PDB file of C-alpha atoms in Angstrom:
ATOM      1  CA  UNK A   1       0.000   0.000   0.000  1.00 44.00           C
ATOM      2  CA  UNK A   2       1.090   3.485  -0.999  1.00 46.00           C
ATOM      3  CA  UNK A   3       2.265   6.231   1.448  1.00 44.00           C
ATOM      4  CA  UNK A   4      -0.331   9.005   1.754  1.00 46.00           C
ATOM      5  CA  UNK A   5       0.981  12.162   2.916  1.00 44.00           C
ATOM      6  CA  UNK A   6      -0.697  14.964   4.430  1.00 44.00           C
ATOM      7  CA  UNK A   7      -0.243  18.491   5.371  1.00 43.00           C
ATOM      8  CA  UNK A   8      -0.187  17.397   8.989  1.00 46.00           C
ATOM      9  CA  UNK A   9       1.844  14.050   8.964  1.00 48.00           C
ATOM     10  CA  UNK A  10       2.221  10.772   6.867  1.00 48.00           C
ATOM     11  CA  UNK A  11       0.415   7.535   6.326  1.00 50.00           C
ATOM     12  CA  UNK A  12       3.039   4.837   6.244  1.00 48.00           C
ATOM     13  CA  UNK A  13       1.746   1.159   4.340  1.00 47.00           C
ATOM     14  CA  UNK A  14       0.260   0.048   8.038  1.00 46.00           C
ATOM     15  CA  UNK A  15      -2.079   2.889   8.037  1.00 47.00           C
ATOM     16  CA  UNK A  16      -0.616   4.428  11.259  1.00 48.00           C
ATOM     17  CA  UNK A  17      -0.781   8.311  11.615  1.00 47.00           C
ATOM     18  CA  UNK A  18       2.596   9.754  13.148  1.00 47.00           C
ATOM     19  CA  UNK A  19       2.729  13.160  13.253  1.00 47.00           C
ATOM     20  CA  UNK A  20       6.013  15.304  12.100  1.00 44.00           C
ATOM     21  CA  UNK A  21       7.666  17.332  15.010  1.00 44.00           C
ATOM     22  CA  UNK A  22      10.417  19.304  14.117  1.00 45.00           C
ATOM     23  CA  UNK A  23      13.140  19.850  16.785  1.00 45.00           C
ATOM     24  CA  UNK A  24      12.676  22.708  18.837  1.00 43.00           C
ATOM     25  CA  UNK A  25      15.176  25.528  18.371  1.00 44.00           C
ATOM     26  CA  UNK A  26      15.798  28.402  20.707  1.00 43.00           C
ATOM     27  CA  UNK A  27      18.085  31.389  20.846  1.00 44.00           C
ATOM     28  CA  UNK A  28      18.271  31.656  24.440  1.00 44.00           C
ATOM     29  CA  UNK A  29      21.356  29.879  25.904  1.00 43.00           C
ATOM     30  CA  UNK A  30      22.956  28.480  28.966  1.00 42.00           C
ATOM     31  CA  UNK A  31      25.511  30.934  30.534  1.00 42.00           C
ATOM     32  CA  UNK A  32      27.176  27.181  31.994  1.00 42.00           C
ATOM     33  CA  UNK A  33      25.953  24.323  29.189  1.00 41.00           C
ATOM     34  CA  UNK A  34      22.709  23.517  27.761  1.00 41.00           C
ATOM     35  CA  UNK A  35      21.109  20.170  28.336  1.00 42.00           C
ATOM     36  CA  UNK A  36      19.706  18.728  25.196  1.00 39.00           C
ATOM     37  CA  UNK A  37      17.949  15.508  25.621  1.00 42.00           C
ATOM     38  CA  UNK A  38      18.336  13.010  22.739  1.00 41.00           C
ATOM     39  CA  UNK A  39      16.022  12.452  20.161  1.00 41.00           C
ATOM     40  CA  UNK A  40      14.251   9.126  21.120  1.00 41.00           C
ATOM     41  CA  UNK A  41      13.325   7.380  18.384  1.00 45.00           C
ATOM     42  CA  UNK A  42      10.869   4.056  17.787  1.00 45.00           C
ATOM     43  CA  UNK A  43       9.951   1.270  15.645  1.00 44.00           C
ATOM     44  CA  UNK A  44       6.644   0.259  14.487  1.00 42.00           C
ATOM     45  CA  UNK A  45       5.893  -3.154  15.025  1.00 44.00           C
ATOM     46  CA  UNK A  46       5.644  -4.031  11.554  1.00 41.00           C
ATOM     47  CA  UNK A  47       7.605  -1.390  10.038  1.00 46.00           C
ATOM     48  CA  UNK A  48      10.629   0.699  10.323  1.00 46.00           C
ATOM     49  CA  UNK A  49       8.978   4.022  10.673  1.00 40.00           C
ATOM     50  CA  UNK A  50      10.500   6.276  12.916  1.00 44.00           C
ATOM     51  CA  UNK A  51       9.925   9.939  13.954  1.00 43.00           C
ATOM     52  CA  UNK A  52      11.270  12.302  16.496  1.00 42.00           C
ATOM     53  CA  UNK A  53      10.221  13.591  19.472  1.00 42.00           C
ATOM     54  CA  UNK A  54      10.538  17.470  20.554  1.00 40.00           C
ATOM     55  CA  UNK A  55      14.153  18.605  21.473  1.00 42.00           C
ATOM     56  CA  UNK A  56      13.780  20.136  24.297  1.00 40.00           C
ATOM     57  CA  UNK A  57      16.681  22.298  26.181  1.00 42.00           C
ATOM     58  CA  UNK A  58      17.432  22.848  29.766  1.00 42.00           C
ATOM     59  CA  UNK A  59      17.818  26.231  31.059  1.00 43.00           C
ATOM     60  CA  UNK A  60      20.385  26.280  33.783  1.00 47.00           C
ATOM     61  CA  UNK A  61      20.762  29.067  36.314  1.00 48.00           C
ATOM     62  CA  UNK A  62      22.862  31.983  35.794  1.00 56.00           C
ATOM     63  CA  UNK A  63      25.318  30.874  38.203  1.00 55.00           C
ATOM     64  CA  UNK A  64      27.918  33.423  37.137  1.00 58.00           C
ATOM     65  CA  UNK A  65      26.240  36.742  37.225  1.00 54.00           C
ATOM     66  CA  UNK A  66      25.068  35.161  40.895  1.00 49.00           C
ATOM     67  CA  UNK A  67      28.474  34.927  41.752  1.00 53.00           C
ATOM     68  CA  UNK A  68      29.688  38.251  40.607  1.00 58.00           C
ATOM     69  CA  UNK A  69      26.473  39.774  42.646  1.00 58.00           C
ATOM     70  CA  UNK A  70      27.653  38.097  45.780  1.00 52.00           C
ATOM     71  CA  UNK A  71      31.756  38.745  45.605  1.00 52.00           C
ATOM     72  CA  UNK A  72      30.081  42.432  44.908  1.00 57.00           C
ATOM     73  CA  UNK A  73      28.370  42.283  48.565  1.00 56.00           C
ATOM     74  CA  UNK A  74      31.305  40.872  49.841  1.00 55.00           C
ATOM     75  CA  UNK A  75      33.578  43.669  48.444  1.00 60.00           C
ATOM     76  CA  UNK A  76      31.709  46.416  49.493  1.00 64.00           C
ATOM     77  CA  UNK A  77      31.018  45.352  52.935  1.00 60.00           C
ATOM     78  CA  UNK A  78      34.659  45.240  53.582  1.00 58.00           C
ATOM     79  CA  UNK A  79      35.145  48.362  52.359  1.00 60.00           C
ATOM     80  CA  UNK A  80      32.721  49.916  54.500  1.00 61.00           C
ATOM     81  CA  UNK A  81      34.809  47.968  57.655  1.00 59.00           C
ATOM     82  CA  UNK A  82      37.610  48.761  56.228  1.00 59.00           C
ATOM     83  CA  UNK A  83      36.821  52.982  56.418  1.00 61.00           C
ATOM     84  CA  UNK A  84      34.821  52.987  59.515  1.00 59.00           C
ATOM     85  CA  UNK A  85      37.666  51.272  61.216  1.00 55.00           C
ATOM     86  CA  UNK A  86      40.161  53.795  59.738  1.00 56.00           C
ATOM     87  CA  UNK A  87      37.967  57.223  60.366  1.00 57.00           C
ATOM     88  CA  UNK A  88      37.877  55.290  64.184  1.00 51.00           C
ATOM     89  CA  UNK A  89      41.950  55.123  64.280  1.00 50.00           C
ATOM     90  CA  UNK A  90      42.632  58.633  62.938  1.00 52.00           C
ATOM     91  CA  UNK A  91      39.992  60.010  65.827  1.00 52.00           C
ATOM     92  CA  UNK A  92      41.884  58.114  68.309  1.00 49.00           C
ATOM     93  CA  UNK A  93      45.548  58.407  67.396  1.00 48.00           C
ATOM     94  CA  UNK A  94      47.617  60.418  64.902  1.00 50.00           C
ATOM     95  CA  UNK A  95      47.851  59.142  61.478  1.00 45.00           C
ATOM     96  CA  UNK A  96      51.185  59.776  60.695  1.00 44.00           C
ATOM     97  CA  UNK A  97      52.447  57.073  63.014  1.00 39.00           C
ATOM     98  CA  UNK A  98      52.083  53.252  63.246  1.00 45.00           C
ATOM     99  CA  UNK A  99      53.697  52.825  66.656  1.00 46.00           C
ATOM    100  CA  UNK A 100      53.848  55.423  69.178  1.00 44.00           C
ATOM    101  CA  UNK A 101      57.120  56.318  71.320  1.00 44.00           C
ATOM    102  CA  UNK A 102      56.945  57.908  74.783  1.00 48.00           C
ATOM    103  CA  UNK A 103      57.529  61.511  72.757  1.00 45.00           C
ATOM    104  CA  UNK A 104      54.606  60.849  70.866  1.00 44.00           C
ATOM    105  CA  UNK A 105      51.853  59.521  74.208  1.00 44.00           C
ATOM    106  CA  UNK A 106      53.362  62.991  75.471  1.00 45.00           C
ATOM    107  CA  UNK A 107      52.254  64.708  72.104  1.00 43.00           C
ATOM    108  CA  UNK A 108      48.910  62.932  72.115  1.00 43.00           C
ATOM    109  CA  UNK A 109      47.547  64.339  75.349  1.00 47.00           C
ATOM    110  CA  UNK A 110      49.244  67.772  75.209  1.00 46.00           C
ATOM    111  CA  UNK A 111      46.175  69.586  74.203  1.00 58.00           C
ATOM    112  CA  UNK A 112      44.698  67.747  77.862  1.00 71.00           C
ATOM    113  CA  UNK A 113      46.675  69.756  79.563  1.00 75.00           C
ATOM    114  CA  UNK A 114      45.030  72.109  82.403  1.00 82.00           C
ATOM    115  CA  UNK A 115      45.949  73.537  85.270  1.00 89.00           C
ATOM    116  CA  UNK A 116      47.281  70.070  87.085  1.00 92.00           C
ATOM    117  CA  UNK A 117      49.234  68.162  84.199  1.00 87.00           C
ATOM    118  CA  UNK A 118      51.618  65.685  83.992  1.00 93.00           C
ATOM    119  CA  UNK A 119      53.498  63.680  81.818  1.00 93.00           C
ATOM    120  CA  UNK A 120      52.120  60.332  80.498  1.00 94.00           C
ATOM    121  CA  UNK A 121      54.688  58.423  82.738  1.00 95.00           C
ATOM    122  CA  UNK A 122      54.092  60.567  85.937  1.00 95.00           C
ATOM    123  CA  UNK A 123      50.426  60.124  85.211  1.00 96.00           C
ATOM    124  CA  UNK A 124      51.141  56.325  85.032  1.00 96.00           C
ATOM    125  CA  UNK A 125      52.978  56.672  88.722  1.00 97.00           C
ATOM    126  CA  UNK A 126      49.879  59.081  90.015  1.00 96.00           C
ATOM    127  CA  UNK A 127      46.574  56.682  88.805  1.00 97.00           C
ATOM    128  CA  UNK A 128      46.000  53.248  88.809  1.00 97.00           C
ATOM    129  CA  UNK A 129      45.511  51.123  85.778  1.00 97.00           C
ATOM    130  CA  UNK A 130      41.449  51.895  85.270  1.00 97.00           C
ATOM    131  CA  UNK A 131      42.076  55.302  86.444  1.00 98.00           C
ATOM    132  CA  UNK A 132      44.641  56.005  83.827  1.00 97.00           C
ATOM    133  CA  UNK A 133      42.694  54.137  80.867  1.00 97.00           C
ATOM    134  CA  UNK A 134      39.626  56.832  81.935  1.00 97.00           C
ATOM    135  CA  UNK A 135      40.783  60.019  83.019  1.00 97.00           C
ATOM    136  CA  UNK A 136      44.050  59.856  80.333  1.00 95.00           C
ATOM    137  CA  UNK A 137      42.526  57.692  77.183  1.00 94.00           C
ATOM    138  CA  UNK A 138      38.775  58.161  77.552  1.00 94.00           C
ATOM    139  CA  UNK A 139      38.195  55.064  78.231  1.00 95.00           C
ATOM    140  CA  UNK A 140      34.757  53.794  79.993  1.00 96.00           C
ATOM    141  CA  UNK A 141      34.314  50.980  82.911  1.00 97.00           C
ATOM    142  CA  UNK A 142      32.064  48.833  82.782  1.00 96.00           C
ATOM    143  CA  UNK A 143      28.545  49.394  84.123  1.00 96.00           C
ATOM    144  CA  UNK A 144      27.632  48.105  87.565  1.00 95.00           C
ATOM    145  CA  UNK A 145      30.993  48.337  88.506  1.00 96.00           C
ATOM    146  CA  UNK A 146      32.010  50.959  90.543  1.00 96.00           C
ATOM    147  CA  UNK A 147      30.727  51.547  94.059  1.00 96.00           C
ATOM    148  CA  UNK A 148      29.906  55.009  93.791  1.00 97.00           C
ATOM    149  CA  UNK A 149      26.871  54.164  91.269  1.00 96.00           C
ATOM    150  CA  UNK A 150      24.814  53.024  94.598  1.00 95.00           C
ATOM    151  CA  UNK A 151      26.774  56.152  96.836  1.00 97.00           C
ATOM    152  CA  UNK A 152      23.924  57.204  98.539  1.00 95.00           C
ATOM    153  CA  UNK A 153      25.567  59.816 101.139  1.00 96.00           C
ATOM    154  CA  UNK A 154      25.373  63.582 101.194  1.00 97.00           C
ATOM    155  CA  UNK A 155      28.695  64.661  99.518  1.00 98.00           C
ATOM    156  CA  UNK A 156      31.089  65.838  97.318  1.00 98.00           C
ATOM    157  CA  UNK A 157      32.551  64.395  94.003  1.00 98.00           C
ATOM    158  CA  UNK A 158      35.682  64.951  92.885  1.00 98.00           C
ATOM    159  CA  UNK A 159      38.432  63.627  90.387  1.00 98.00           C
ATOM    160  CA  UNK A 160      40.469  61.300  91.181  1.00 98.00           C
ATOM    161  CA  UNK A 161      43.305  62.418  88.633  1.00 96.00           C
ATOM    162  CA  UNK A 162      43.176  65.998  90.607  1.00 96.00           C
ATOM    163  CA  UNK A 163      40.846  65.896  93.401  1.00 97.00           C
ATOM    164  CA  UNK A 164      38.930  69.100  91.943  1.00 97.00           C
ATOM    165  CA  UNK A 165      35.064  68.613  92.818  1.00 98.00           C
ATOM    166  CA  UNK A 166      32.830  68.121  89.892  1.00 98.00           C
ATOM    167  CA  UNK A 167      29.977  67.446  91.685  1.00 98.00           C
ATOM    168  CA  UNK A 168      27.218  67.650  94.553  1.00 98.00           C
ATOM    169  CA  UNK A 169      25.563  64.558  95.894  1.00 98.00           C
ATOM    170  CA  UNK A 170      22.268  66.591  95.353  1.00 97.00           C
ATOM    171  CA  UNK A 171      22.432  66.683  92.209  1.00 98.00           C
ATOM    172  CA  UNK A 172      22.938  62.672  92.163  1.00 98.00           C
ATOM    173  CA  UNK A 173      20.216  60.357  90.882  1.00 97.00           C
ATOM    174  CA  UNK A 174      19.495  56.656  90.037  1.00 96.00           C
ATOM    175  CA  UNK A 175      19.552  56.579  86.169  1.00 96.00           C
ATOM    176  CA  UNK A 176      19.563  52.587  85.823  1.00 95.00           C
ATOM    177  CA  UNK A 177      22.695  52.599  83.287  1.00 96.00           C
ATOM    178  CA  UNK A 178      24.828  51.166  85.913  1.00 96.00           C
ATOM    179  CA  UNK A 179      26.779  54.515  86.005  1.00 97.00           C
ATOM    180  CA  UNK A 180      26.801  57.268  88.074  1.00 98.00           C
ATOM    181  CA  UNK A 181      24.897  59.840  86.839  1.00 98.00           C
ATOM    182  CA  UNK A 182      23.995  63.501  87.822  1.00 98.00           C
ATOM    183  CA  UNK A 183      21.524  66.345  86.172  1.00 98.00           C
ATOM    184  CA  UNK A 184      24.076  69.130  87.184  1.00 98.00           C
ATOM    185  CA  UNK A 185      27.672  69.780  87.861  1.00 98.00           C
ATOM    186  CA  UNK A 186      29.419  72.071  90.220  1.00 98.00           C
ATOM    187  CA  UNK A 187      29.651  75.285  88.085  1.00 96.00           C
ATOM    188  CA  UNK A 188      33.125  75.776  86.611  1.00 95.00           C
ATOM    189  CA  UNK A 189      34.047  71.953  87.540  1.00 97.00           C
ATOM    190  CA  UNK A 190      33.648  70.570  84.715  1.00 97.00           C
ATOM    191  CA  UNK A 191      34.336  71.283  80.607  1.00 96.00           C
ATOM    192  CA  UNK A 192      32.560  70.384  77.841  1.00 96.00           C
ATOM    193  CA  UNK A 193      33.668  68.971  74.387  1.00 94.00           C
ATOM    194  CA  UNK A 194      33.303  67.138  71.111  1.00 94.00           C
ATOM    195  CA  UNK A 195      33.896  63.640  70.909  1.00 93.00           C
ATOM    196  CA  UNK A 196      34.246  61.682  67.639  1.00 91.00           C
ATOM    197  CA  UNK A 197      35.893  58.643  68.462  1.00 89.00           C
ATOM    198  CA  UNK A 198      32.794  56.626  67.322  1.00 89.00           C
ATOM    199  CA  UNK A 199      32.477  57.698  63.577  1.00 88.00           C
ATOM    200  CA  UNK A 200      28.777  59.312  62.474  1.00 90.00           C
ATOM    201  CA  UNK A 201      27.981  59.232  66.448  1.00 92.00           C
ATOM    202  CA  UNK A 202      29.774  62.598  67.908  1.00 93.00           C
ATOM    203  CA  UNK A 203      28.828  62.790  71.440  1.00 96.00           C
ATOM    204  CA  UNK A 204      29.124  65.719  74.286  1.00 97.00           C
ATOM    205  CA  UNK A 205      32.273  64.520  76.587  1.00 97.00           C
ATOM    206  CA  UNK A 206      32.748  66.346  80.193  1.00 98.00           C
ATOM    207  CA  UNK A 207      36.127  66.320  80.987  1.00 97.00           C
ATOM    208  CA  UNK A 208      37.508  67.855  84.448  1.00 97.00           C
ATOM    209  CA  UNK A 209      38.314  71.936  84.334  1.00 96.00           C
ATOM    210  CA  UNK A 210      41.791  71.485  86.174  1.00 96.00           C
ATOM    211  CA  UNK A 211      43.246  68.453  84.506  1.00 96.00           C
ATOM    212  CA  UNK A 212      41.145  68.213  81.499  1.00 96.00           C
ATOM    213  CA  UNK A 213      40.772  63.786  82.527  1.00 96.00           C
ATOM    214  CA  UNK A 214      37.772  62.362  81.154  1.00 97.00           C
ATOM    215  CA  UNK A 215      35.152  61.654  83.393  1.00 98.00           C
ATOM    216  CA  UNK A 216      31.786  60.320  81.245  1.00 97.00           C
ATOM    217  CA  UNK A 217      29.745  61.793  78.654  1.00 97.00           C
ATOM    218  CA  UNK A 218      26.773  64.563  78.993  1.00 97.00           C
ATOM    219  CA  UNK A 219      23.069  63.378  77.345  1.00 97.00           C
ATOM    220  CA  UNK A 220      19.451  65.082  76.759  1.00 96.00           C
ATOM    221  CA  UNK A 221      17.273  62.779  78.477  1.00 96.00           C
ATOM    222  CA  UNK A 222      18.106  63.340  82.410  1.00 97.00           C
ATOM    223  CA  UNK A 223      15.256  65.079  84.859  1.00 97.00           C
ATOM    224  CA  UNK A 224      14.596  68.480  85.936  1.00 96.00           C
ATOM    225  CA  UNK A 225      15.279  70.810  86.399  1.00 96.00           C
ATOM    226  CA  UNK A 226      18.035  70.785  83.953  1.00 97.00           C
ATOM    227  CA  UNK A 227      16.566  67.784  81.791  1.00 97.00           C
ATOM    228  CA  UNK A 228      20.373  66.347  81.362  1.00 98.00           C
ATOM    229  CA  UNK A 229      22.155  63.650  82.659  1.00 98.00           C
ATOM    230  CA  UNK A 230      26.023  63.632  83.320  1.00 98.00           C
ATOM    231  CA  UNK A 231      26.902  59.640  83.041  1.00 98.00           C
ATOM    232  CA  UNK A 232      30.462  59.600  84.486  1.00 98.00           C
ATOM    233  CA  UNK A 233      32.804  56.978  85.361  1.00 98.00           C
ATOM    234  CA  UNK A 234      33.175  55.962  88.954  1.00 97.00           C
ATOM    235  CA  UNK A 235      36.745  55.084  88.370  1.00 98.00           C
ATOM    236  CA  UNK A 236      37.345  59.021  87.441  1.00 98.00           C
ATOM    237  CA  UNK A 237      36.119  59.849  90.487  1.00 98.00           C
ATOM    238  CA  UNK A 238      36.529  59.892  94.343  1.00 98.00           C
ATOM    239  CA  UNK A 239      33.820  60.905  97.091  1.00 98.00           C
ATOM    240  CA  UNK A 240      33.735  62.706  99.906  1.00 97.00           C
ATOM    241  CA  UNK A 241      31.161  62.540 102.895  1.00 97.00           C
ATOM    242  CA  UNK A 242      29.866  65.318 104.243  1.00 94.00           C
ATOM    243  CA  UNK A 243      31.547  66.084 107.429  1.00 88.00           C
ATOM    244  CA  UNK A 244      28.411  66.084 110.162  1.00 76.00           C
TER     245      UNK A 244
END
């Protein structure tokens, strides 16, 4: 028997219909490999007529504009450690040296300099470790630690790198930092200045009038009458009952 074809697939001599499928073509490519599954083919039972199935193609992910997106991240997030850690550094020490000498710790804190100063090795002599990290380096204790946070006798304040009061015990109250804190100093016993040593944060530091030590930091949100609060350092300072 003749084949018969037809506009939508051929007649073989059995008189089964198979359809033509022509292999599927597409412009759009893997950015790794495309996946082209083979072209199955089949056998009539009583004769060899074959045809092919649909080509089909695998679309794998863009793996490499993934990974260029993520070393991206990666990159810029250093680089954002990288200059906050650097602005930090250059507010805390100068930049023109890697390693300082005696000279230079002497050059650091001139500008500290009051009416009581000292060089950085006498200061060493005069204060003890946690004194000298606060009052000479701004450091800051850790809260809850000093005694003078739950002081709760009439007094005087003063610092410990000087002994100059900074401040009344009636002007003490309970803040719940874990830090002494007061809404008012003893007028001319205390200066105030920029800090930057946290970068995009500058805060208000007090520092003592006489020696210029650092005794806490100065913040908007205290009571009345003044409506501040004076967070110091209990290390920075010493106390003084009230004689009765």
């Amino acid at each position: 028997m003749p084949v018969q074809a037809s506009a939508t697939g051929q007649r073989c001599s059995t008189g089964e219909l198979h359809r033509s499928h022509r292999p599927f073509s597409s412009s759009h490519t893997c950015s790794q490999r495309a996946c082209l599954h083979s072209t199955h083919q089949r056998k009539s039972s009583s004769r060899n007529c074959r045809h092919s199935h649909i080509q089909t193609q695998c679309v794998a992910p863009n793996t490499q504009s993934v990974g260029r997106r993520v070393v991206g991240s990666v990159a810029t997030a250093a680089f954002l450690t990288w200059a906050l850690r650097s602005a930090s550094a250059k507010s805390m020490k100068p930049s023109e040296v890697q390693r300082r000498s005696k000279e230079d710790e002497n050059a650091i804190f001139e500008n500290r300099d009051g009416e009581v100063h000292h060089t950085v090795a006498e200061w060493k002599s005069l204060l003890s470790p946690g004194q000298y990290r606060v009052l000479r380096e701004s450091g800051t204790e850790l809260p809850l630690s000093s005694p003078l946070d739950h002081e709760k006798r009439a007094g005087t304040y003063k610092c410990a790198g000087c002994g100059s009061p900074v401040y009344q015990s009636s002007t003490k109250f309970d803040s719940g930092t874990g830090w002494p804190s007061f809404f008012q100093p003893i007028s001319g016993g205390v200066d105030e200045t920029i800090d930057r040593s946290i970068p995009f944060l500058p805060r208000t530091e007090i520092r003592c009038h006489k020696c210029k030590g650092h005794l806490g930091h100065v913040f908007d949100d205290g009571p009345a009458p003044t409506g501040k609060r004076y967070c110091m350092n209990g290390v920075a300072m010493t106390f003084t009952p009230q004689q009765t």
